[in-house]
Short mmCIF file of N, CA and C in Angstrom, two decimals:
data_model
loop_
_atom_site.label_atom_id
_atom_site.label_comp_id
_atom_site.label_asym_id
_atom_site.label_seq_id
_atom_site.Cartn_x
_atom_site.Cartn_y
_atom_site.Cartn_z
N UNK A 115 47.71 -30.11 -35.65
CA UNK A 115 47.42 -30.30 -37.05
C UNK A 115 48.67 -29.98 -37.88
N UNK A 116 48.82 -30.83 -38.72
CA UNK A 116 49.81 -30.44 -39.72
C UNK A 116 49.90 -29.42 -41.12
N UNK A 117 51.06 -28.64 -40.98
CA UNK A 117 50.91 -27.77 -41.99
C UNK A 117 49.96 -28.68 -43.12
N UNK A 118 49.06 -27.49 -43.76
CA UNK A 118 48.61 -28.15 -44.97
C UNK A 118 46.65 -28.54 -44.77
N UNK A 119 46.82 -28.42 -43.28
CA UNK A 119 45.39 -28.96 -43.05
C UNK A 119 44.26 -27.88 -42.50
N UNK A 120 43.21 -28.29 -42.34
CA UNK A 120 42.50 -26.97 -42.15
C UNK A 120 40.96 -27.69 -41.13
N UNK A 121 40.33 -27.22 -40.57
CA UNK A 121 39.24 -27.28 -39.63
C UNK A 121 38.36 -26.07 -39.56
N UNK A 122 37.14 -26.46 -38.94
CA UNK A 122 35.58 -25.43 -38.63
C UNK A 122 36.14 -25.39 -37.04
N UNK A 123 35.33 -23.75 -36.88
CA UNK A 123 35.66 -23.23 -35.34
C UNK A 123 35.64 -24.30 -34.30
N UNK A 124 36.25 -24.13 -33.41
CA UNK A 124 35.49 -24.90 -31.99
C UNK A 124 34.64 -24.36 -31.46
N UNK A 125 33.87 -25.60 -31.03
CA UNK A 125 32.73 -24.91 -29.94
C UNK A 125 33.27 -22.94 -29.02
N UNK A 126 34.25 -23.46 -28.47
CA UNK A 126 34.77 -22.27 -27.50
C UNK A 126 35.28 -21.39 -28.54
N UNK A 127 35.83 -21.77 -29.81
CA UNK A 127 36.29 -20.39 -30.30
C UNK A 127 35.01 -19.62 -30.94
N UNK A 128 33.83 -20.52 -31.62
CA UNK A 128 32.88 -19.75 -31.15
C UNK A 128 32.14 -19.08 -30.13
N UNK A 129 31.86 -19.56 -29.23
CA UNK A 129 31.24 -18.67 -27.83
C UNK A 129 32.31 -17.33 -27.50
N UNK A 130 33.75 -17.63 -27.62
CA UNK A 130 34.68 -16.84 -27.69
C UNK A 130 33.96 -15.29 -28.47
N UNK A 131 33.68 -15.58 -29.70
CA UNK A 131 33.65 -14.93 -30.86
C UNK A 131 32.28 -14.02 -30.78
N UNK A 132 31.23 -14.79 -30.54
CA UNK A 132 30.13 -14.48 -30.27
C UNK A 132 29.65 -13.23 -29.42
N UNK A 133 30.52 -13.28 -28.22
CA UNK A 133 30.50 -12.33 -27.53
C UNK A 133 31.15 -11.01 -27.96
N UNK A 134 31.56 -11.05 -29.18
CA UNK A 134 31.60 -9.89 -29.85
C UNK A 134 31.38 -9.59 -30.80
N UNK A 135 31.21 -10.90 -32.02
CA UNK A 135 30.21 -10.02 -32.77
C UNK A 135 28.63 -11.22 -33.15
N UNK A 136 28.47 -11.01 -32.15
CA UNK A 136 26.67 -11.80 -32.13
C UNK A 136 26.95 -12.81 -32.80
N UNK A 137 25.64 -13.00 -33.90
CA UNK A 137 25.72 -13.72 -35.07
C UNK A 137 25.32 -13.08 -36.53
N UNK A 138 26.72 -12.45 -36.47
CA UNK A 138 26.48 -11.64 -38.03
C UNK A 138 27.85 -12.37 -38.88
N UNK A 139 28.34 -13.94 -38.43
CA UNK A 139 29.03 -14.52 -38.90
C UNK A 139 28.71 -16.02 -39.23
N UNK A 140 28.67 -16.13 -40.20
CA UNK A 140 27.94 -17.77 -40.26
C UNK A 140 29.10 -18.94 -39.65
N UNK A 141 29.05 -18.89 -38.29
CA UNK A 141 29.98 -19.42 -37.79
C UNK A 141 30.36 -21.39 -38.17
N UNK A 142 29.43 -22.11 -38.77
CA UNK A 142 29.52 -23.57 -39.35
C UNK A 142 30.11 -23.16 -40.78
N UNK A 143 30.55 -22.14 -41.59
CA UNK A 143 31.24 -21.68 -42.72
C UNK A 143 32.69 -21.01 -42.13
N UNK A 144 32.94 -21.04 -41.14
CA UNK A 144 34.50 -20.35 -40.84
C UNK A 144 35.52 -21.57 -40.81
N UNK A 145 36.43 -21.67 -42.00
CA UNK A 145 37.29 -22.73 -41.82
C UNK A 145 38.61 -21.77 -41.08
N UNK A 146 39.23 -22.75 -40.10
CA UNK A 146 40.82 -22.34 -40.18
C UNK A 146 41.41 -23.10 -40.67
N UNK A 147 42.34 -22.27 -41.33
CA UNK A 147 43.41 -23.46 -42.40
C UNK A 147 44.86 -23.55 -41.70
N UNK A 148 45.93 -23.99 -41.72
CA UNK A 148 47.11 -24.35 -40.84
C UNK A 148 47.93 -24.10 -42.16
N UNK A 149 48.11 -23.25 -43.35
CA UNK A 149 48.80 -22.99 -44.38
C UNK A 149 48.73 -21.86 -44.80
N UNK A 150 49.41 -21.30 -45.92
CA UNK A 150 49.85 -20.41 -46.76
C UNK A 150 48.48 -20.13 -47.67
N UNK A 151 47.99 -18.72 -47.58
CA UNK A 151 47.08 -18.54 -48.42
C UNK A 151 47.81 -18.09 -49.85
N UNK A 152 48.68 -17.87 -49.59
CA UNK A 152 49.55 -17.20 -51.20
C UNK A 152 50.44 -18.50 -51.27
N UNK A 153 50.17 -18.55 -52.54
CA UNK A 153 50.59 -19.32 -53.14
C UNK A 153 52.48 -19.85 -53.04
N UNK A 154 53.14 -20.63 -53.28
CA UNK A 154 54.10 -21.33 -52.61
C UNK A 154 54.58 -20.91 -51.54
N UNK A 155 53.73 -20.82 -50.66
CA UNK A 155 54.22 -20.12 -49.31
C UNK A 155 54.26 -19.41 -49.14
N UNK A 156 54.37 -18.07 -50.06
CA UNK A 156 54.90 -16.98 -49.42
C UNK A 156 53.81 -15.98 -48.63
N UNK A 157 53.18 -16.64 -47.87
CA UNK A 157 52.65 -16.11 -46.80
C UNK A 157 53.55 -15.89 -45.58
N UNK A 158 53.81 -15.01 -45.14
CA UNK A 158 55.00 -14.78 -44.32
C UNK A 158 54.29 -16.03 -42.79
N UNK A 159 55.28 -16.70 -42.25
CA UNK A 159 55.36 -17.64 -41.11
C UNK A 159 54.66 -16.62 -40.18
N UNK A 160 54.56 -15.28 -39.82
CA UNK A 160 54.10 -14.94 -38.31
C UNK A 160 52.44 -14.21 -39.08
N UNK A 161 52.31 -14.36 -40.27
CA UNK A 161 51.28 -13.64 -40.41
C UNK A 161 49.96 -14.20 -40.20
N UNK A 162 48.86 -13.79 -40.39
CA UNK A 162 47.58 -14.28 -40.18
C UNK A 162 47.32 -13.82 -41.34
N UNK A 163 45.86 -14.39 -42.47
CA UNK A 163 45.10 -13.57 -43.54
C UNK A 163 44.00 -14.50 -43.54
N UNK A 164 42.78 -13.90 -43.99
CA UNK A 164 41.26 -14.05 -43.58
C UNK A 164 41.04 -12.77 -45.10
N UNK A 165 41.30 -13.42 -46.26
CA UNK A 165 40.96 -12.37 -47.48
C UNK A 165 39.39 -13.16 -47.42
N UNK A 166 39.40 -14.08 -47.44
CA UNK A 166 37.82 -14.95 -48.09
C UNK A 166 37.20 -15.61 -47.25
N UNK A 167 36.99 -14.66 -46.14
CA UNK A 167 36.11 -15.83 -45.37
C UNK A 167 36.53 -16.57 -44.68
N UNK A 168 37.83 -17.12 -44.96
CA UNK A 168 38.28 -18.18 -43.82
C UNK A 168 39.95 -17.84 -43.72
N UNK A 169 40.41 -18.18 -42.45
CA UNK A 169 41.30 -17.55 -41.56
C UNK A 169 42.64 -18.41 -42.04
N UNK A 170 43.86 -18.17 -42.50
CA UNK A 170 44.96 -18.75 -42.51
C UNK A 170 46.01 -17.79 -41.71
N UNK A 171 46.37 -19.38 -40.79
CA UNK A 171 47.28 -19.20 -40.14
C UNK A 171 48.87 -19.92 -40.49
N UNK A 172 49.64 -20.27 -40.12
CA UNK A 172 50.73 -20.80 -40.63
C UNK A 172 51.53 -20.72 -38.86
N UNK A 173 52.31 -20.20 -38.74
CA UNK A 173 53.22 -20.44 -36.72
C UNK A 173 52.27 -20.19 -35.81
N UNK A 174 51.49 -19.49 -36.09
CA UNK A 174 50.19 -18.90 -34.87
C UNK A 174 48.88 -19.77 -34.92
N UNK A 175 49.22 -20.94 -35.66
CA UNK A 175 47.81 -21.56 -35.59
C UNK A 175 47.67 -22.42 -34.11
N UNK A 176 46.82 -22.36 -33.95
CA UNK A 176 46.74 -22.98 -32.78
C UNK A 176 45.46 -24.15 -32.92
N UNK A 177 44.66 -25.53 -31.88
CA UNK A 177 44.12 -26.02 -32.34
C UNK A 177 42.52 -25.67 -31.70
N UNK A 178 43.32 -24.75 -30.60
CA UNK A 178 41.53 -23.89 -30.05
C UNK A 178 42.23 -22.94 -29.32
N UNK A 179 41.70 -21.39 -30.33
CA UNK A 179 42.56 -20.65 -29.83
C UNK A 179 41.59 -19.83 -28.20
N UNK A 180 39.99 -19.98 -28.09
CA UNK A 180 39.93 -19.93 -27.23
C UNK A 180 40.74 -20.21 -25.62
N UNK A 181 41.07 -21.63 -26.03
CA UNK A 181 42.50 -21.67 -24.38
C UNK A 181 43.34 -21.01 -24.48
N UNK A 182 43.67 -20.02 -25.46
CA UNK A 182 44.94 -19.68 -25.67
C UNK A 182 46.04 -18.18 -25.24
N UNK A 183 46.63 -17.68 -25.13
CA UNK A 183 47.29 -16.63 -24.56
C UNK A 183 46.09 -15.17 -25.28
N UNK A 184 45.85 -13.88 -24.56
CA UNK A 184 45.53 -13.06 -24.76
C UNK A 184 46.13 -12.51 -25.93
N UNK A 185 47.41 -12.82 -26.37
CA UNK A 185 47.95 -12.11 -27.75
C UNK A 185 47.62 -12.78 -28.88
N UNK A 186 47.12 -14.13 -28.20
CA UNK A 186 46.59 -15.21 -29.72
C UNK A 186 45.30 -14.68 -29.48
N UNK A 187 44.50 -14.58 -28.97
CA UNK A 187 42.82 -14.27 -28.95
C UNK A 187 43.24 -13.02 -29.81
N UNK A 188 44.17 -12.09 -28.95
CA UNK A 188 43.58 -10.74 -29.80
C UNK A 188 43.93 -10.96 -31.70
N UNK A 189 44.43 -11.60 -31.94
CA UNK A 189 45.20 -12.19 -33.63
C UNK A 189 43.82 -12.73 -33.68
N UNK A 190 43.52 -13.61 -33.46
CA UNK A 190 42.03 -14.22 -33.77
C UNK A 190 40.99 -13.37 -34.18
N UNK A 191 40.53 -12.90 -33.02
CA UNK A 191 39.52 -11.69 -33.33
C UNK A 191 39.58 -10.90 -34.03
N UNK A 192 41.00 -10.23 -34.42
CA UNK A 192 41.51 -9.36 -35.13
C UNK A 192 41.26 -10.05 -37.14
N UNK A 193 41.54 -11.04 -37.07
CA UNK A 193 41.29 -12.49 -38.25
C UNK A 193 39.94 -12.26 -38.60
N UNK A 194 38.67 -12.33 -37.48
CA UNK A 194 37.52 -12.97 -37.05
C UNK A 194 36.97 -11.44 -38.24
N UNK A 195 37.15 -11.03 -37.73
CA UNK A 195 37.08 -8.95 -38.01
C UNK A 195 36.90 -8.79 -39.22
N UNK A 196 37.83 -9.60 -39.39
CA UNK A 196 38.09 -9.52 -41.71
C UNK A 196 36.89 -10.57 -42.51
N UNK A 197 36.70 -11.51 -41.61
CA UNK A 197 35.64 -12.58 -42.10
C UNK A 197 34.28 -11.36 -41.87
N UNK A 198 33.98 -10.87 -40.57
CA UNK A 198 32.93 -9.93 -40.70
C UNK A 198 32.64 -8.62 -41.22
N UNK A 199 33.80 -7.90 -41.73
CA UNK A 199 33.61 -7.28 -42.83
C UNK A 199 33.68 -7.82 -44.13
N UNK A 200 34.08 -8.81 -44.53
CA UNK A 200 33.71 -9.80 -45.81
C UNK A 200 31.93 -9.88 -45.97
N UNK A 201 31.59 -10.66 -44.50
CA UNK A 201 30.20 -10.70 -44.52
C UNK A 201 29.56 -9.30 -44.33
N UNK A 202 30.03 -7.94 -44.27
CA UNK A 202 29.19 -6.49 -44.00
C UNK A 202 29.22 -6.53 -45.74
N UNK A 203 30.20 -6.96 -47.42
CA UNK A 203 30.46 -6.65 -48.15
C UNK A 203 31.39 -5.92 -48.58
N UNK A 204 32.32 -6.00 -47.57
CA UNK A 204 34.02 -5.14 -48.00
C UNK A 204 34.11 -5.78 -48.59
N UNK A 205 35.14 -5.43 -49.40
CA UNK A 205 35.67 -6.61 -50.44
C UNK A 205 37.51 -6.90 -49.94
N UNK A 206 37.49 -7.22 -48.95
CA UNK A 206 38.34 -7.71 -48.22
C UNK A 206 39.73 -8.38 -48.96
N UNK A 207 39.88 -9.08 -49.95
CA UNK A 207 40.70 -9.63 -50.57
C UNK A 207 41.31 -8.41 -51.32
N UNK A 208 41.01 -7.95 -51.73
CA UNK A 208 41.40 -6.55 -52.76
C UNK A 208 42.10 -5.82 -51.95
N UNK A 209 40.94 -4.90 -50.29
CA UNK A 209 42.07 -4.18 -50.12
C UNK A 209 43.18 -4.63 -49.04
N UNK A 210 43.16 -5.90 -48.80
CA UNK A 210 43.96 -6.38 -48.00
C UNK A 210 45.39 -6.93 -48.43
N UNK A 211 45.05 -6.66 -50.38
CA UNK A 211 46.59 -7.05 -51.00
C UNK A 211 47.14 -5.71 -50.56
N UNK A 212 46.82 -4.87 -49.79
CA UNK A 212 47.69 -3.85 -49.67
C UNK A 212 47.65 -3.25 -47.87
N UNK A 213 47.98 -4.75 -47.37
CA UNK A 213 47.73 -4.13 -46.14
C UNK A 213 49.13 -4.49 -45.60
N UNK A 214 49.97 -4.89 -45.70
CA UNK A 214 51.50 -4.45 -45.86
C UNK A 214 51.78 -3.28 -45.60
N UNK A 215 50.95 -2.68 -46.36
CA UNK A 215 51.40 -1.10 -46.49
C UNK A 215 50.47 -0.36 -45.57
N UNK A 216 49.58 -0.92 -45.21
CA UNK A 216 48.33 -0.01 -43.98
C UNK A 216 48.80 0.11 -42.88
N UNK A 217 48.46 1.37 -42.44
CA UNK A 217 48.59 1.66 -41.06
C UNK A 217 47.59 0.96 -40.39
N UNK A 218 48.29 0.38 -39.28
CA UNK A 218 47.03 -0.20 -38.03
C UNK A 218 46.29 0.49 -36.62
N UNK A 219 47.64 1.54 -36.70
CA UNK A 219 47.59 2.85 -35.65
C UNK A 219 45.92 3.28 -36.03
N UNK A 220 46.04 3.77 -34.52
CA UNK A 220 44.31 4.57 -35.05
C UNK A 220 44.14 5.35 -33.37
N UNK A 221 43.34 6.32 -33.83
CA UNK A 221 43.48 7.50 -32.58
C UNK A 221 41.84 7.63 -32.24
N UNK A 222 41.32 6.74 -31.19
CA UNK A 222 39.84 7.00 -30.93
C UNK A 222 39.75 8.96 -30.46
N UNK A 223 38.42 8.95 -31.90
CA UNK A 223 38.02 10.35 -31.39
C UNK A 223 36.39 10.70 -31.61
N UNK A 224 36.10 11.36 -32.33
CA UNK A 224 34.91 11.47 -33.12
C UNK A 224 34.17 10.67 -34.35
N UNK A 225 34.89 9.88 -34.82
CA UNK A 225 34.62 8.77 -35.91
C UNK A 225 33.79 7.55 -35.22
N UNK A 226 33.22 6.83 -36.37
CA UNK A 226 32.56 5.66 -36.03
C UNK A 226 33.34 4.67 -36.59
N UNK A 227 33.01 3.32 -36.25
CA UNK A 227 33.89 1.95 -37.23
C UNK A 227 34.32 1.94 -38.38
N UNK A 228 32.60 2.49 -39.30
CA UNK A 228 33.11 2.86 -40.53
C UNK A 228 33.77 3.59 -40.89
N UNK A 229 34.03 5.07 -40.56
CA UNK A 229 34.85 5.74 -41.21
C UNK A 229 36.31 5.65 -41.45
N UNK A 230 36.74 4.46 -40.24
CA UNK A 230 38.57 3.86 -40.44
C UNK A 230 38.43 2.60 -41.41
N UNK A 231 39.98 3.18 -42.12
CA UNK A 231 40.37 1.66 -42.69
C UNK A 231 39.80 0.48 -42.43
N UNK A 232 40.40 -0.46 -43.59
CA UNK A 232 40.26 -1.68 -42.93
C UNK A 232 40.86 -2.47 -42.25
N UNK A 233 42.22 -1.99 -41.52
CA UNK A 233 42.67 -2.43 -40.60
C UNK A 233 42.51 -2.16 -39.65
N UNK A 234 42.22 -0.58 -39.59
CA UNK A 234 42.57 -0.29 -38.48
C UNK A 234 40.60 -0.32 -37.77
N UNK A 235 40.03 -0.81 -38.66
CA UNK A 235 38.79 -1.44 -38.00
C UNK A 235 38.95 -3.04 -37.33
N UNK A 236 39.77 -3.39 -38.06
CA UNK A 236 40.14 -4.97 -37.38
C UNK A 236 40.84 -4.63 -36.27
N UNK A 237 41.64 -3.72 -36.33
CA UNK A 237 42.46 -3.78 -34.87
C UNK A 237 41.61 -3.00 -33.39
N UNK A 238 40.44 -2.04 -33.84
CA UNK A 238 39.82 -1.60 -33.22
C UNK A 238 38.93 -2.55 -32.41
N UNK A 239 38.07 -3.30 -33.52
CA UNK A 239 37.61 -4.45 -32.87
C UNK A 239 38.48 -5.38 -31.62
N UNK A 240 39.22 -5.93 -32.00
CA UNK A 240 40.36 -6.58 -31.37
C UNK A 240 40.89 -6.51 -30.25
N UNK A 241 41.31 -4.77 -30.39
CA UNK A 241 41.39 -4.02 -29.36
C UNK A 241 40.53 -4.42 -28.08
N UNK A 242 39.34 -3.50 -28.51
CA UNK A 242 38.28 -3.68 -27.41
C UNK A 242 37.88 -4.95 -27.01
N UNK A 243 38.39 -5.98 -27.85
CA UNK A 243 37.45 -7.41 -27.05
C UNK A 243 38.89 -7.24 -25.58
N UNK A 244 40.12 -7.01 -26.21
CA UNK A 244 40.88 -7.24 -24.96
C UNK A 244 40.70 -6.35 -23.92
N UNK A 245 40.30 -5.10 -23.78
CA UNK A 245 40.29 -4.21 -23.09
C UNK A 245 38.77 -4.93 -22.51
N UNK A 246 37.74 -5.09 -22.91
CA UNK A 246 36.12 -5.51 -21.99
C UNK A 246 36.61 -6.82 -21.86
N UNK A 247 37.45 -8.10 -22.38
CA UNK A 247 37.41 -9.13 -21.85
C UNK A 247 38.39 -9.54 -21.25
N UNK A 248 39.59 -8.59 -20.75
CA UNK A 248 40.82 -8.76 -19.58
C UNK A 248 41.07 -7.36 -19.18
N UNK A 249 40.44 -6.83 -19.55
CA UNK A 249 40.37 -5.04 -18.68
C UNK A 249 41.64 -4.34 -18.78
N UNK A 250 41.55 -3.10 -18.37
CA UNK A 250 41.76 -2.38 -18.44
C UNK A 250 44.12 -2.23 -18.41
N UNK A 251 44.25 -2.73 -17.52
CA UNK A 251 45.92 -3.32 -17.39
C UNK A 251 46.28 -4.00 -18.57
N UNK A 252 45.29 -5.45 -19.09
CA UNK A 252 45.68 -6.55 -20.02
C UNK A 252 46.23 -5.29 -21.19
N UNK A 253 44.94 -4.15 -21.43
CA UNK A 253 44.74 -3.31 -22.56
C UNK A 253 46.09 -2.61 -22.78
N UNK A 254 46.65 -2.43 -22.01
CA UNK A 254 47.65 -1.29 -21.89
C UNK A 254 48.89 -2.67 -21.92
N UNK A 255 48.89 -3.49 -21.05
CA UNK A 255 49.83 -4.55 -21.38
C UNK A 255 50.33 -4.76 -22.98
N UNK A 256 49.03 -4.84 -23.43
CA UNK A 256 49.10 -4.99 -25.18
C UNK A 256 49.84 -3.81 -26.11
N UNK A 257 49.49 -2.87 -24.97
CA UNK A 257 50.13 -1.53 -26.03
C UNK A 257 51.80 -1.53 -26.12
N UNK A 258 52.23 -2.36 -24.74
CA UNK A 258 53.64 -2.40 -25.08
C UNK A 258 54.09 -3.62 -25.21
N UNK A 259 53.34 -4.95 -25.39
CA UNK A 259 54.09 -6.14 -25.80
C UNK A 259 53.49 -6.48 -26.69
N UNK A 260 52.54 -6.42 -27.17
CA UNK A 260 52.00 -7.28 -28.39
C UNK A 260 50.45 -6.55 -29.15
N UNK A 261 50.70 -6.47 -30.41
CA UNK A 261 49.54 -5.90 -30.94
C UNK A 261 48.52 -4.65 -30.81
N UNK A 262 48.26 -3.92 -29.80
CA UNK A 262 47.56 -2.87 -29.76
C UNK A 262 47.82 -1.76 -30.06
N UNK A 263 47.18 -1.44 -31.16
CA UNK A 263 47.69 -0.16 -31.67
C UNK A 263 47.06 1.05 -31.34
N UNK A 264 46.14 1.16 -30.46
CA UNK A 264 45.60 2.43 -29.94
C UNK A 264 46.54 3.72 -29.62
N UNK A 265 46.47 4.52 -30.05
CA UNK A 265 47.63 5.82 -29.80
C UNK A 265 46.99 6.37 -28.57
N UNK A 266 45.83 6.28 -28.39
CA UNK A 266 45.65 7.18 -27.12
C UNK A 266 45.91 6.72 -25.85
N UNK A 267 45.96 7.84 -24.87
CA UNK A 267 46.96 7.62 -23.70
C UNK A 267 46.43 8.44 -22.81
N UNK A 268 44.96 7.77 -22.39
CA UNK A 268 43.60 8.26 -21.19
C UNK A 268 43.71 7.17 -20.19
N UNK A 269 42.91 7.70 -19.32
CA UNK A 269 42.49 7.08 -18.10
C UNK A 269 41.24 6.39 -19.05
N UNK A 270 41.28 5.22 -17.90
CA UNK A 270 40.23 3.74 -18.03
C UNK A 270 38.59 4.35 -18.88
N UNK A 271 38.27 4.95 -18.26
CA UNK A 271 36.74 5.54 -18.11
C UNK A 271 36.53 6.31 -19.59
N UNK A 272 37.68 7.17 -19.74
CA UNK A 272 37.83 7.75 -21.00
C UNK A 272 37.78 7.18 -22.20
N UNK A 273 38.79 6.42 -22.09
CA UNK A 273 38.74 5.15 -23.12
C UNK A 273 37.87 4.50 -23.59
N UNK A 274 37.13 3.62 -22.28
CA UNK A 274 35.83 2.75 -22.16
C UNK A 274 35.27 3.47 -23.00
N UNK A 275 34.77 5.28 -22.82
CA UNK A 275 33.63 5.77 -23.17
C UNK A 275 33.75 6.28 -24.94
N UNK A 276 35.19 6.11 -24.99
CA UNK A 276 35.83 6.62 -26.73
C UNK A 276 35.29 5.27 -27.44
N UNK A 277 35.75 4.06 -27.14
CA UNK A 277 35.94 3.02 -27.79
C UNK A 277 34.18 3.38 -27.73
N UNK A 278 33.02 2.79 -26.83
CA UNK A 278 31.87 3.01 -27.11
C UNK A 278 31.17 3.38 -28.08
N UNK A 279 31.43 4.68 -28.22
CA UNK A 279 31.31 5.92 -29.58
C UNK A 279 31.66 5.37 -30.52
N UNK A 280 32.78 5.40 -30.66
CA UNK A 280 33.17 4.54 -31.99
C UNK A 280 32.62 2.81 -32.41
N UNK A 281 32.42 2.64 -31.33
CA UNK A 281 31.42 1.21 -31.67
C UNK A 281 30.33 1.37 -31.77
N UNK A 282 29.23 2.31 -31.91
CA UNK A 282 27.61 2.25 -31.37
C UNK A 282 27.04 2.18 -32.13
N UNK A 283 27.58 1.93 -33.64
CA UNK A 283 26.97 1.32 -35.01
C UNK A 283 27.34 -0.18 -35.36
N UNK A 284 28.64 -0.62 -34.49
CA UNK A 284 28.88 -2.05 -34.58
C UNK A 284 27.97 -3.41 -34.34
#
């Protein structure tokens, strides 16, 4: 697709999606767009933003990101994250003009989803689809090449059972 143009999920990037967050996303309302959500561009080329519901991409768009590399799924989901706290009633556009400045780091402990940011709930999500849907190596792969911001530094089981906790209101 050419810059400028935009499309509804695919079949697979839904089923993709589904498997993590059900249907608490009106998935026939998720456009991806292949452009700049800010205005003359200046949406930075490597970024992703999902302020309203629907996902702009710009170098990372892809045309089904289901086939696509584990570092594009986890950007997706991570995207997907912001559309479903839009639909929980964050008001997502607001605090995401300031997510430049957010930390994405986040230290599973005693907290639930809600009580982190809003990034670092997108990246939590994200996180875990890669860790339950390429296990446990992919997870740690991510921590040193691409995207995962988990600070903690447990064995498999530990983890599994942190991330849990912190999901069991998700």
């Amino acid at each position: 697709m050419k810059e400028g143009g935009l499309r509804l999920l695919t079949p697979g990037e839904i089923a993709l999606a589904r498997g993590v967050f059900r249907n608490t996303i009106p998935w026939h309302k998720v456009w991806i767009h292949r452009d700049s959500y800010l205005p003359f561009g200046l949406q930075s080329r490597n970024a992703a933003m999902a302020p309203n519901g629907e996902i702009y991409f710009r170098n990372n768009y892809r045309d089904d990101f289901s086939k696509e590399s584990i570092a594009l799924q986890h950007i997706f989901i991570h995207e997907l994250a912001h559309v479903w706290q839009r639909e929980k009633g964050m008001n997502v556009r607001i605090r995401g003009l300031f997510s430049w400045a957010a930390d994405y780091t986040y230290t599973l402990g005693e907290r639930f989803l809600n009580e982190y940011a809003l990034e670092q709930q997108a990246q939590i999500i994200a996180d875990y689809f890669v860790l339950d849907k390429f296990g446990y190596q992919s997870w740690l792969d991510g921590k040193r090449y691409f995207g995962i911001t988990c600070l903690n530094d447990e064995p498999e089981a530990l983890i599994r059972s942190r991330y849990a906790k912190v999901l069991l209101l998700f």
